[in-house]
């Protein structure tokens, strides 16, 4: 049982399904439990704040736990009296009292002494530890697995480990079935195949092992949800096909199973609760869900709505596209994702192909200006009663004005001070002379592959 030292004082309160040898039926048959009224005591404690019961505007509310005015709510890297390090360097043997910054035993009276303030960051900020999962805006890597140099079907520059290290907390990708194995491929595995889903998830699980205070989301795109075999017979790919790669990669032990397959904003636990349970991964699938067989792989559109996807229009409207037909009141009770990855369309041999519009990438990922991510977030807040999106889906997250501006936009939406740091490796300072030239070369190769595929038909 990994990292169990963190949770020993709470083992009678929390239900765990951690053993790697536990059967899949046992794991999927019971939901994680937690006590919403638990006194965190010396685990995750912040100075007294007003925590909204629903998702109110974090940008304008100075009374939320995200207020930048709290002198105690600092990350360990910026505080001289911090008692713990950030999650990227937290030792697996760290004790509960070290995590807390105090020694009080959970459940004892705190009247005799001031409650310790939390200095351990959850998803980068101490303020997030007591916020609900549904009350945080995170940057999402659109088509996270597709980071292959000189391939026009790529959507990211760095692989998943670097993405997570840089602050990406939502991973989205498109899976295809080949010979009964799921692969991450973009549009066609002949154009871009980055390998088995299981290999990708194994890297994610290893990263979670090393970062015990991080909560992530994975959205599986089930491209072959209506796959047919050579004879034309339906051969559906469903949520059950995703169980093996999730289990065999080691990720399953971290997957959170909600008490409902259609969670409302108020139903979600806090990040602190998920971290204490060590259930730190929320999984969604876009098509062919089966929560009877796989209750922890949620149907995305029972829980999340999306703005128009694959956008080619810089206006980036904040209207509901998927799922179709939900009311405004329904939308207000769900998580939502802003699709902010600008595309351009190319046509070859009668086929239309969307590729990232890298010529406008820095403006698209910028903090302000027409077509910027910052403007879209503000537009969404205006349209949805002050509530920013939960997920900001972007291409090449490391580019912007300045580079890494997507994380600045998320920090502002969360009403927390941006942890100012150089972003994301050492990308070229000139997008036009670097990434765009690579895209031209890559597009030539992609179109050649499409032409060959058409010839073989």
PDB file of N, CA, C and O in Angstrom, residues 256-308:
ATOM      1  N   UNK A 256     -10.379   7.503  -8.385  1.00  0.00           N
ATOM      2  CA  UNK A 256     -11.464   7.850  -7.478  1.00  0.00           C
ATOM      3  C   UNK A 256     -12.796   7.381  -8.054  1.00  0.00           C
ATOM      4  O   UNK A 256     -13.100   7.629  -9.218  1.00  0.00           O
ATOM      5  N   UNK A 257     -13.584   6.690  -7.221  1.00  0.00           N
ATOM      6  CA  UNK A 257     -14.919   6.273  -7.635  1.00  0.00           C
ATOM      7  C   UNK A 257     -15.950   7.118  -6.906  1.00  0.00           C
ATOM      8  O   UNK A 257     -16.145   6.973  -5.702  1.00  0.00           O
ATOM      9  N   UNK A 258     -16.620   8.014  -7.605  1.00  0.00           N
ATOM     10  CA  UNK A 258     -17.596   8.893  -6.946  1.00  0.00           C
ATOM     11  C   UNK A 258     -18.818   8.119  -6.453  1.00  0.00           C
ATOM     12  O   UNK A 258     -19.101   7.011  -6.926  1.00  0.00           O
ATOM     13  N   UNK A 259     -19.551   8.699  -5.529  1.00  0.00           N
ATOM     14  CA  UNK A 259     -20.768   8.055  -5.033  1.00  0.00           C
ATOM     15  C   UNK A 259     -21.903   8.076  -6.038  1.00  0.00           C
ATOM     16  O   UNK A 259     -22.908   7.394  -5.859  1.00  0.00           O
ATOM     17  N   UNK A 260     -21.772   8.864  -7.109  1.00  0.00           N
ATOM     18  CA  UNK A 260     -22.807   8.955  -8.141  1.00  0.00           C
ATOM     19  C   UNK A 260     -22.131   8.985  -9.501  1.00  0.00           C
ATOM     20  O   UNK A 260     -21.003   9.471  -9.623  1.00  0.00           O
ATOM     21  N   UNK A 261     -22.820   8.464 -10.518  1.00  0.00           N
ATOM     22  CA  UNK A 261     -22.242   8.544 -11.863  1.00  0.00           C
ATOM     23  C   UNK A 261     -22.592   9.842 -12.566  1.00  0.00           C
ATOM     24  O   UNK A 261     -22.167  10.074 -13.696  1.00  0.00           O
ATOM     25  N   UNK A 262     -23.385  10.693 -11.896  1.00  0.00           N
ATOM     26  CA  UNK A 262     -23.701  12.027 -12.421  1.00  0.00           C
ATOM     27  C   UNK A 262     -23.514  13.014 -11.277  1.00  0.00           C
ATOM     28  O   UNK A 262     -24.447  13.345 -10.561  1.00  0.00           O
ATOM     29  N   UNK A 263     -22.295  13.476 -11.105  1.00  0.00           N
ATOM     30  CA  UNK A 263     -21.935  14.324  -9.969  1.00  0.00           C
ATOM     31  C   UNK A 263     -22.310  15.781 -10.229  1.00  0.00           C
ATOM     32  O   UNK A 263     -22.059  16.315 -11.309  1.00  0.00           O
ATOM     33  N   UNK A 264     -22.899  16.403  -9.232  1.00  0.00           N
ATOM     34  CA  UNK A 264     -23.143  17.840  -9.272  1.00  0.00           C
ATOM     35  C   UNK A 264     -21.961  18.547  -8.605  1.00  0.00           C
ATOM     36  O   UNK A 264     -21.146  17.931  -7.932  1.00  0.00           O
ATOM     37  N   UNK A 265     -21.878  19.836  -8.765  1.00  0.00           N
ATOM     38  CA  UNK A 265     -20.732  20.572  -8.232  1.00  0.00           C
ATOM     39  C   UNK A 265     -20.559  20.356  -6.738  1.00  0.00           C
ATOM     40  O   UNK A 265     -19.438  20.199  -6.241  1.00  0.00           O
ATOM     41  N   UNK A 266     -21.659  20.349  -6.008  1.00  0.00           N
ATOM     42  CA  UNK A 266     -21.588  20.214  -4.556  1.00  0.00           C
ATOM     43  C   UNK A 266     -21.257  18.794  -4.103  1.00  0.00           C
ATOM     44  O   UNK A 266     -20.956  18.575  -2.933  1.00  0.00           O
ATOM     45  N   UNK A 267     -21.307  17.817  -5.018  1.00  0.00           N
ATOM     46  CA  UNK A 267     -21.074  16.421  -4.643  1.00  0.00           C
ATOM     47  C   UNK A 267     -19.593  16.065  -4.526  1.00  0.00           C
ATOM     48  O   UNK A 267     -19.241  15.073  -3.887  1.00  0.00           O
ATOM     49  N   UNK A 268     -18.723  16.835  -5.163  1.00  0.00           N
ATOM     50  CA  UNK A 268     -17.321  16.450  -5.241  1.00  0.00           C
ATOM     51  C   UNK A 268     -16.607  16.684  -3.916  1.00  0.00           C
ATOM     52  O   UNK A 268     -16.901  17.650  -3.209  1.00  0.00           O
ATOM     53  N   UNK A 269     -15.645  15.832  -3.581  1.00  0.00           N
ATOM     54  CA  UNK A 269     -14.836  16.060  -2.381  1.00  0.00           C
ATOM     55  C   UNK A 269     -13.812  17.162  -2.602  1.00  0.00           C
ATOM     56  O   UNK A 269     -13.605  17.636  -3.725  1.00  0.00           O
ATOM     57  N   UNK A 270     -13.150  17.567  -1.545  1.00  0.00           N
ATOM     58  CA  UNK A 270     -12.054  18.514  -1.664  1.00  0.00           C
ATOM     59  C   UNK A 270     -10.801  17.777  -2.141  1.00  0.00           C
ATOM     60  O   UNK A 270     -10.708  16.550  -2.037  1.00  0.00           O
ATOM     61  N   UNK A 271      -9.831  18.538  -2.625  1.00  0.00           N
ATOM     62  CA  UNK A 271      -8.564  17.900  -2.999  1.00  0.00           C
ATOM     63  C   UNK A 271      -7.923  17.240  -1.794  1.00  0.00           C
ATOM     64  O   UNK A 271      -7.336  16.159  -1.906  1.00  0.00           O
ATOM     65  N   UNK A 272      -8.026  17.880  -0.626  1.00  0.00           N
ATOM     66  CA  UNK A 272      -7.452  17.285   0.577  1.00  0.00           C
ATOM     67  C   UNK A 272      -8.045  15.926   0.890  1.00  0.00           C
ATOM     68  O   UNK A 272      -7.328  14.985   1.261  1.00  0.00           O
ATOM     69  N   UNK A 273      -9.359  15.798   0.746  1.00  0.00           N
ATOM     70  CA  UNK A 273     -10.012  14.505   1.001  1.00  0.00           C
ATOM     71  C   UNK A 273      -9.542  13.453   0.017  1.00  0.00           C
ATOM     72  O   UNK A 273      -9.285  12.300   0.391  1.00  0.00           O
ATOM     73  N   UNK A 274      -9.407  13.817  -1.230  1.00  0.00           N
ATOM     74  CA  UNK A 274      -8.952  12.858  -2.242  1.00  0.00           C
ATOM     75  C   UNK A 274      -7.506  12.437  -1.982  1.00  0.00           C
ATOM     76  O   UNK A 274      -7.134  11.268  -2.169  1.00  0.00           O
ATOM     77  N   UNK A 275      -6.699  13.381  -1.543  1.00  0.00           N
ATOM     78  CA  UNK A 275      -5.299  13.069  -1.249  1.00  0.00           C
ATOM     79  C   UNK A 275      -5.191  12.159  -0.044  1.00  0.00           C
ATOM     80  O   UNK A 275      -4.390  11.208  -0.032  1.00  0.00           O
ATOM     81  N   UNK A 276      -5.988  12.406   0.982  1.00  0.00           N
ATOM     82  CA  UNK A 276      -5.971  11.538   2.161  1.00  0.00           C
ATOM     83  C   UNK A 276      -6.398  10.123   1.797  1.00  0.00           C
ATOM     84  O   UNK A 276      -5.818   9.139   2.272  1.00  0.00           O
ATOM     85  N   UNK A 277      -7.392   9.994   0.944  1.00  0.00           N
ATOM     86  CA  UNK A 277      -7.819   8.672   0.488  1.00  0.00           C
ATOM     87  C   UNK A 277      -6.817   8.031  -0.464  1.00  0.00           C
ATOM     88  O   UNK A 277      -6.889   6.838  -0.732  1.00  0.00           O
ATOM     89  N   UNK A 278      -5.910   8.842  -1.007  1.00  0.00           N
ATOM     90  CA  UNK A 278      -4.996   8.422  -2.070  1.00  0.00           C
ATOM     91  C   UNK A 278      -5.760   7.986  -3.317  1.00  0.00           C
ATOM     92  O   UNK A 278      -5.324   7.114  -4.070  1.00  0.00           O
ATOM     93  N   UNK A 279      -6.897   8.603  -3.530  1.00  0.00           N
ATOM     94  CA  UNK A 279      -7.698   8.417  -4.741  1.00  0.00           C
ATOM     95  C   UNK A 279      -7.644   9.729  -5.504  1.00  0.00           C
ATOM     96  O   UNK A 279      -8.497  10.605  -5.348  1.00  0.00           O
ATOM     97  N   UNK A 280      -6.631   9.875  -6.325  1.00  0.00           N
ATOM     98  CA  UNK A 280      -6.236  11.185  -6.837  1.00  0.00           C
ATOM     99  C   UNK A 280      -6.365  11.308  -8.350  1.00  0.00           C
ATOM    100  O   UNK A 280      -5.787  12.210  -8.942  1.00  0.00           O
ATOM    101  N   UNK A 281      -7.118  10.399  -8.959  1.00  0.00           N
ATOM    102  CA  UNK A 281      -7.329  10.451 -10.408  1.00  0.00           C
ATOM    103  C   UNK A 281      -8.823  10.334 -10.689  1.00  0.00           C
ATOM    104  O   UNK A 281      -9.471   9.379 -10.248  1.00  0.00           O
ATOM    105  N   UNK A 282      -9.358  11.301 -11.403  1.00  0.00           N
ATOM    106  CA  UNK A 282     -10.746  11.241 -11.865  1.00  0.00           C
ATOM    107  C   UNK A 282     -10.704  10.892 -13.346  1.00  0.00           C
ATOM    108  O   UNK A 282      -9.976  11.523 -14.125  1.00  0.00           O
ATOM    109  N   UNK A 283     -11.464   9.873 -13.751  1.00  0.00           N
ATOM    110  CA  UNK A 283     -11.438   9.418 -15.142  1.00  0.00           C
ATOM    111  C   UNK A 283     -12.809   9.590 -15.803  1.00  0.00           C
ATOM    112  O   UNK A 283     -13.843   9.295 -15.205  1.00  0.00           O
ATOM    113  N   UNK A 284     -12.773  10.088 -17.030  1.00  0.00           N
ATOM    114  CA  UNK A 284     -13.979  10.246 -17.841  1.00  0.00           C
ATOM    115  C   UNK A 284     -13.750   9.576 -19.194  1.00  0.00           C
ATOM    116  O   UNK A 284     -12.615   9.476 -19.677  1.00  0.00           O
ATOM    117  N   UNK A 285     -14.840   9.139 -19.829  1.00  0.00           N
ATOM    118  CA  UNK A 285     -14.812   8.641 -21.195  1.00  0.00           C
ATOM    119  C   UNK A 285     -15.916   9.352 -21.960  1.00  0.00           C
ATOM    120  O   UNK A 285     -16.995   9.617 -21.412  1.00  0.00           O
ATOM    121  N   UNK A 286     -15.646   9.683 -23.240  1.00  0.00           N
ATOM    122  CA  UNK A 286     -16.639  10.482 -23.961  1.00  0.00           C
ATOM    123  C   UNK A 286     -17.773   9.652 -24.554  1.00  0.00           C
ATOM    124  O   UNK A 286     -18.911  10.107 -24.605  1.00  0.00           O
ATOM    125  N   UNK A 287     -17.495   8.417 -24.995  1.00  0.00           N
ATOM    126  CA  UNK A 287     -18.548   7.604 -25.619  1.00  0.00           C
ATOM    127  C   UNK A 287     -18.459   6.156 -25.166  1.00  0.00           C
ATOM    128  O   UNK A 287     -17.377   5.643 -24.867  1.00  0.00           O
ATOM    129  N   UNK A 288     -19.627   5.495 -25.155  1.00  0.00           N
ATOM    130  CA  UNK A 288     -19.765   4.090 -24.765  1.00  0.00           C
ATOM    131  C   UNK A 288     -19.299   3.834 -23.334  1.00  0.00           C
ATOM    132  O   UNK A 288     -18.524   2.940 -23.052  1.00  0.00           O
ATOM    133  N   UNK A 289     -19.820   4.655 -22.420  1.00  0.00           N
ATOM    134  CA  UNK A 289     -19.579   4.400 -21.003  1.00  0.00           C
ATOM    135  C   UNK A 289     -20.389   3.194 -20.546  1.00  0.00           C
ATOM    136  O   UNK A 289     -21.380   2.813 -21.184  1.00  0.00           O
ATOM    137  N   UNK A 290     -19.985   2.606 -19.437  1.00  0.00           N
ATOM    138  CA  UNK A 290     -20.752   1.525 -18.821  1.00  0.00           C
ATOM    139  C   UNK A 290     -20.458   1.547 -17.331  1.00  0.00           C
ATOM    140  O   UNK A 290     -19.601   0.821 -16.844  1.00  0.00           O
ATOM    141  N   UNK A 291     -21.136   2.433 -16.612  1.00  0.00           N
ATOM    142  CA  UNK A 291     -20.851   2.581 -15.194  1.00  0.00           C
ATOM    143  C   UNK A 291     -21.407   1.435 -14.354  1.00  0.00           C
ATOM    144  O   UNK A 291     -21.090   1.336 -13.169  1.00  0.00           O
ATOM    145  N   UNK A 292     -22.215   0.556 -14.949  1.00  0.00           N
ATOM    146  CA  UNK A 292     -22.603  -0.659 -14.232  1.00  0.00           C
ATOM    147  C   UNK A 292     -21.412  -1.603 -14.108  1.00  0.00           C
ATOM    148  O   UNK A 292     -21.189  -2.208 -13.061  1.00  0.00           O
ATOM    149  N   UNK A 293     -20.654  -1.720 -15.194  1.00  0.00           N
ATOM    150  CA  UNK A 293     -19.486  -2.601 -15.184  1.00  0.00           C
ATOM    151  C   UNK A 293     -18.224  -1.889 -14.688  1.00  0.00           C
ATOM    152  O   UNK A 293     -17.367  -2.495 -14.032  1.00  0.00           O
ATOM    153  N   UNK A 294     -18.104  -0.609 -15.016  1.00  0.00           N
ATOM    154  CA  UNK A 294     -16.890   0.151 -14.659  1.00  0.00           C
ATOM    155  C   UNK A 294     -17.348   1.470 -14.030  1.00  0.00           C
ATOM    156  O   UNK A 294     -17.335   2.523 -14.672  1.00  0.00           O
ATOM    157  N   UNK A 295     -17.745   1.439 -12.753  1.00  0.00           N
ATOM    158  CA  UNK A 295     -18.365   2.627 -12.147  1.00  0.00           C
ATOM    159  C   UNK A 295     -17.433   3.805 -11.959  1.00  0.00           C
ATOM    160  O   UNK A 295     -17.886   4.933 -11.782  1.00  0.00           O
ATOM    161  N   UNK A 296     -16.119   3.571 -11.999  1.00  0.00           N
ATOM    162  CA  UNK A 296     -15.174   4.668 -11.791  1.00  0.00           C
ATOM    163  C   UNK A 296     -14.778   5.377 -13.093  1.00  0.00           C
ATOM    164  O   UNK A 296     -14.120   6.414 -13.050  1.00  0.00           O
ATOM    165  N   UNK A 297     -15.182   4.820 -14.239  1.00  0.00           N
ATOM    166  CA  UNK A 297     -14.928   5.479 -15.521  1.00  0.00           C
ATOM    167  C   UNK A 297     -16.224   6.170 -15.935  1.00  0.00           C
ATOM    168  O   UNK A 297     -17.113   5.591 -16.547  1.00  0.00           O
ATOM    169  N   UNK A 298     -16.339   7.433 -15.561  1.00  0.00           N
ATOM    170  CA  UNK A 298     -17.588   8.174 -15.683  1.00  0.00           C
ATOM    171  C   UNK A 298     -17.840   8.622 -17.122  1.00  0.00           C
ATOM    172  O   UNK A 298     -16.899   8.898 -17.865  1.00  0.00           O
ATOM    173  N   UNK A 299     -19.122   8.702 -17.464  1.00  0.00           N
ATOM    174  CA  UNK A 299     -19.449   9.295 -18.750  1.00  0.00           C
ATOM    175  C   UNK A 299     -19.223  10.795 -18.631  1.00  0.00           C
ATOM    176  O   UNK A 299     -19.771  11.465 -17.756  1.00  0.00           O
ATOM    177  N   UNK A 300     -18.406  11.314 -19.514  1.00  0.00           N
ATOM    178  CA  UNK A 300     -18.056  12.736 -19.450  1.00  0.00           C
ATOM    179  C   UNK A 300     -19.293  13.612 -19.435  1.00  0.00           C
ATOM    180  O   UNK A 300     -19.391  14.558 -18.638  1.00  0.00           O
ATOM    181  N   UNK A 301     -20.274  13.305 -20.283  1.00  0.00           N
ATOM    182  CA  UNK A 301     -21.360  14.245 -20.499  1.00  0.00           C
ATOM    183  C   UNK A 301     -22.515  14.100 -19.510  1.00  0.00           C
ATOM    184  O   UNK A 301     -23.514  14.815 -19.623  1.00  0.00           O
ATOM    185  N   UNK A 302     -22.391  13.225 -18.531  1.00  0.00           N
ATOM    186  CA  UNK A 302     -23.235  13.282 -17.342  1.00  0.00           C
ATOM    187  C   UNK A 302     -22.655  14.281 -16.346  1.00  0.00           C
ATOM    188  O   UNK A 302     -23.354  14.728 -15.428  1.00  0.00           O
ATOM    189  N   UNK A 303     -21.383  14.596 -16.499  1.00  0.00           N
ATOM    190  CA  UNK A 303     -20.670  15.352 -15.475  1.00  0.00           C
ATOM    191  C   UNK A 303     -20.026  16.639 -15.976  1.00  0.00           C
ATOM    192  O   UNK A 303     -19.781  17.550 -15.189  1.00  0.00           O
ATOM    193  N   UNK A 304     -19.721  16.702 -17.272  1.00  0.00           N
ATOM    194  CA  UNK A 304     -18.985  17.829 -17.845  1.00  0.00           C
ATOM    195  C   UNK A 304     -19.664  18.246 -19.148  1.00  0.00           C
ATOM    196  O   UNK A 304     -20.008  17.394 -19.965  1.00  0.00           O
ATOM    197  N   UNK A 305     -19.843  19.547 -19.318  1.00  0.00           N
ATOM    198  CA  UNK A 305     -20.248  20.017 -20.644  1.00  0.00           C
ATOM    199  C   UNK A 305     -19.090  20.780 -21.268  1.00  0.00           C
ATOM    200  O   UNK A 305     -18.180  21.222 -20.573  1.00  0.00           O
ATOM    201  N   UNK A 306     -19.126  20.878 -22.598  1.00  0.00           N
ATOM    202  CA  UNK A 306     -18.028  21.489 -23.337  1.00  0.00           C
ATOM    203  C   UNK A 306     -18.516  22.627 -24.227  1.00  0.00           C
ATOM    204  O   UNK A 306     -19.611  22.563 -24.794  1.00  0.00           O
ATOM    205  N   UNK A 307     -17.665  23.620 -24.372  1.00  0.00           N
ATOM    206  CA  UNK A 307     -17.881  24.639 -25.393  1.00  0.00           C
ATOM    207  C   UNK A 307     -17.568  24.013 -26.757  1.00  0.00           C
ATOM    208  O   UNK A 307     -17.043  22.895 -26.823  1.00  0.00           O
ATOM    209  N   UNK A 308     -17.875  24.682 -27.876  1.00  0.00           N
ATOM    210  CA  UNK A 308     -17.631  24.084 -29.200  1.00  0.00           C
ATOM    211  C   UNK A 308     -16.205  23.555 -29.339  1.00  0.00           C
ATOM    212  O   UNK A 308     -15.231  24.261 -29.072  1.00  0.00           O
TER     213      UNK A 308
END
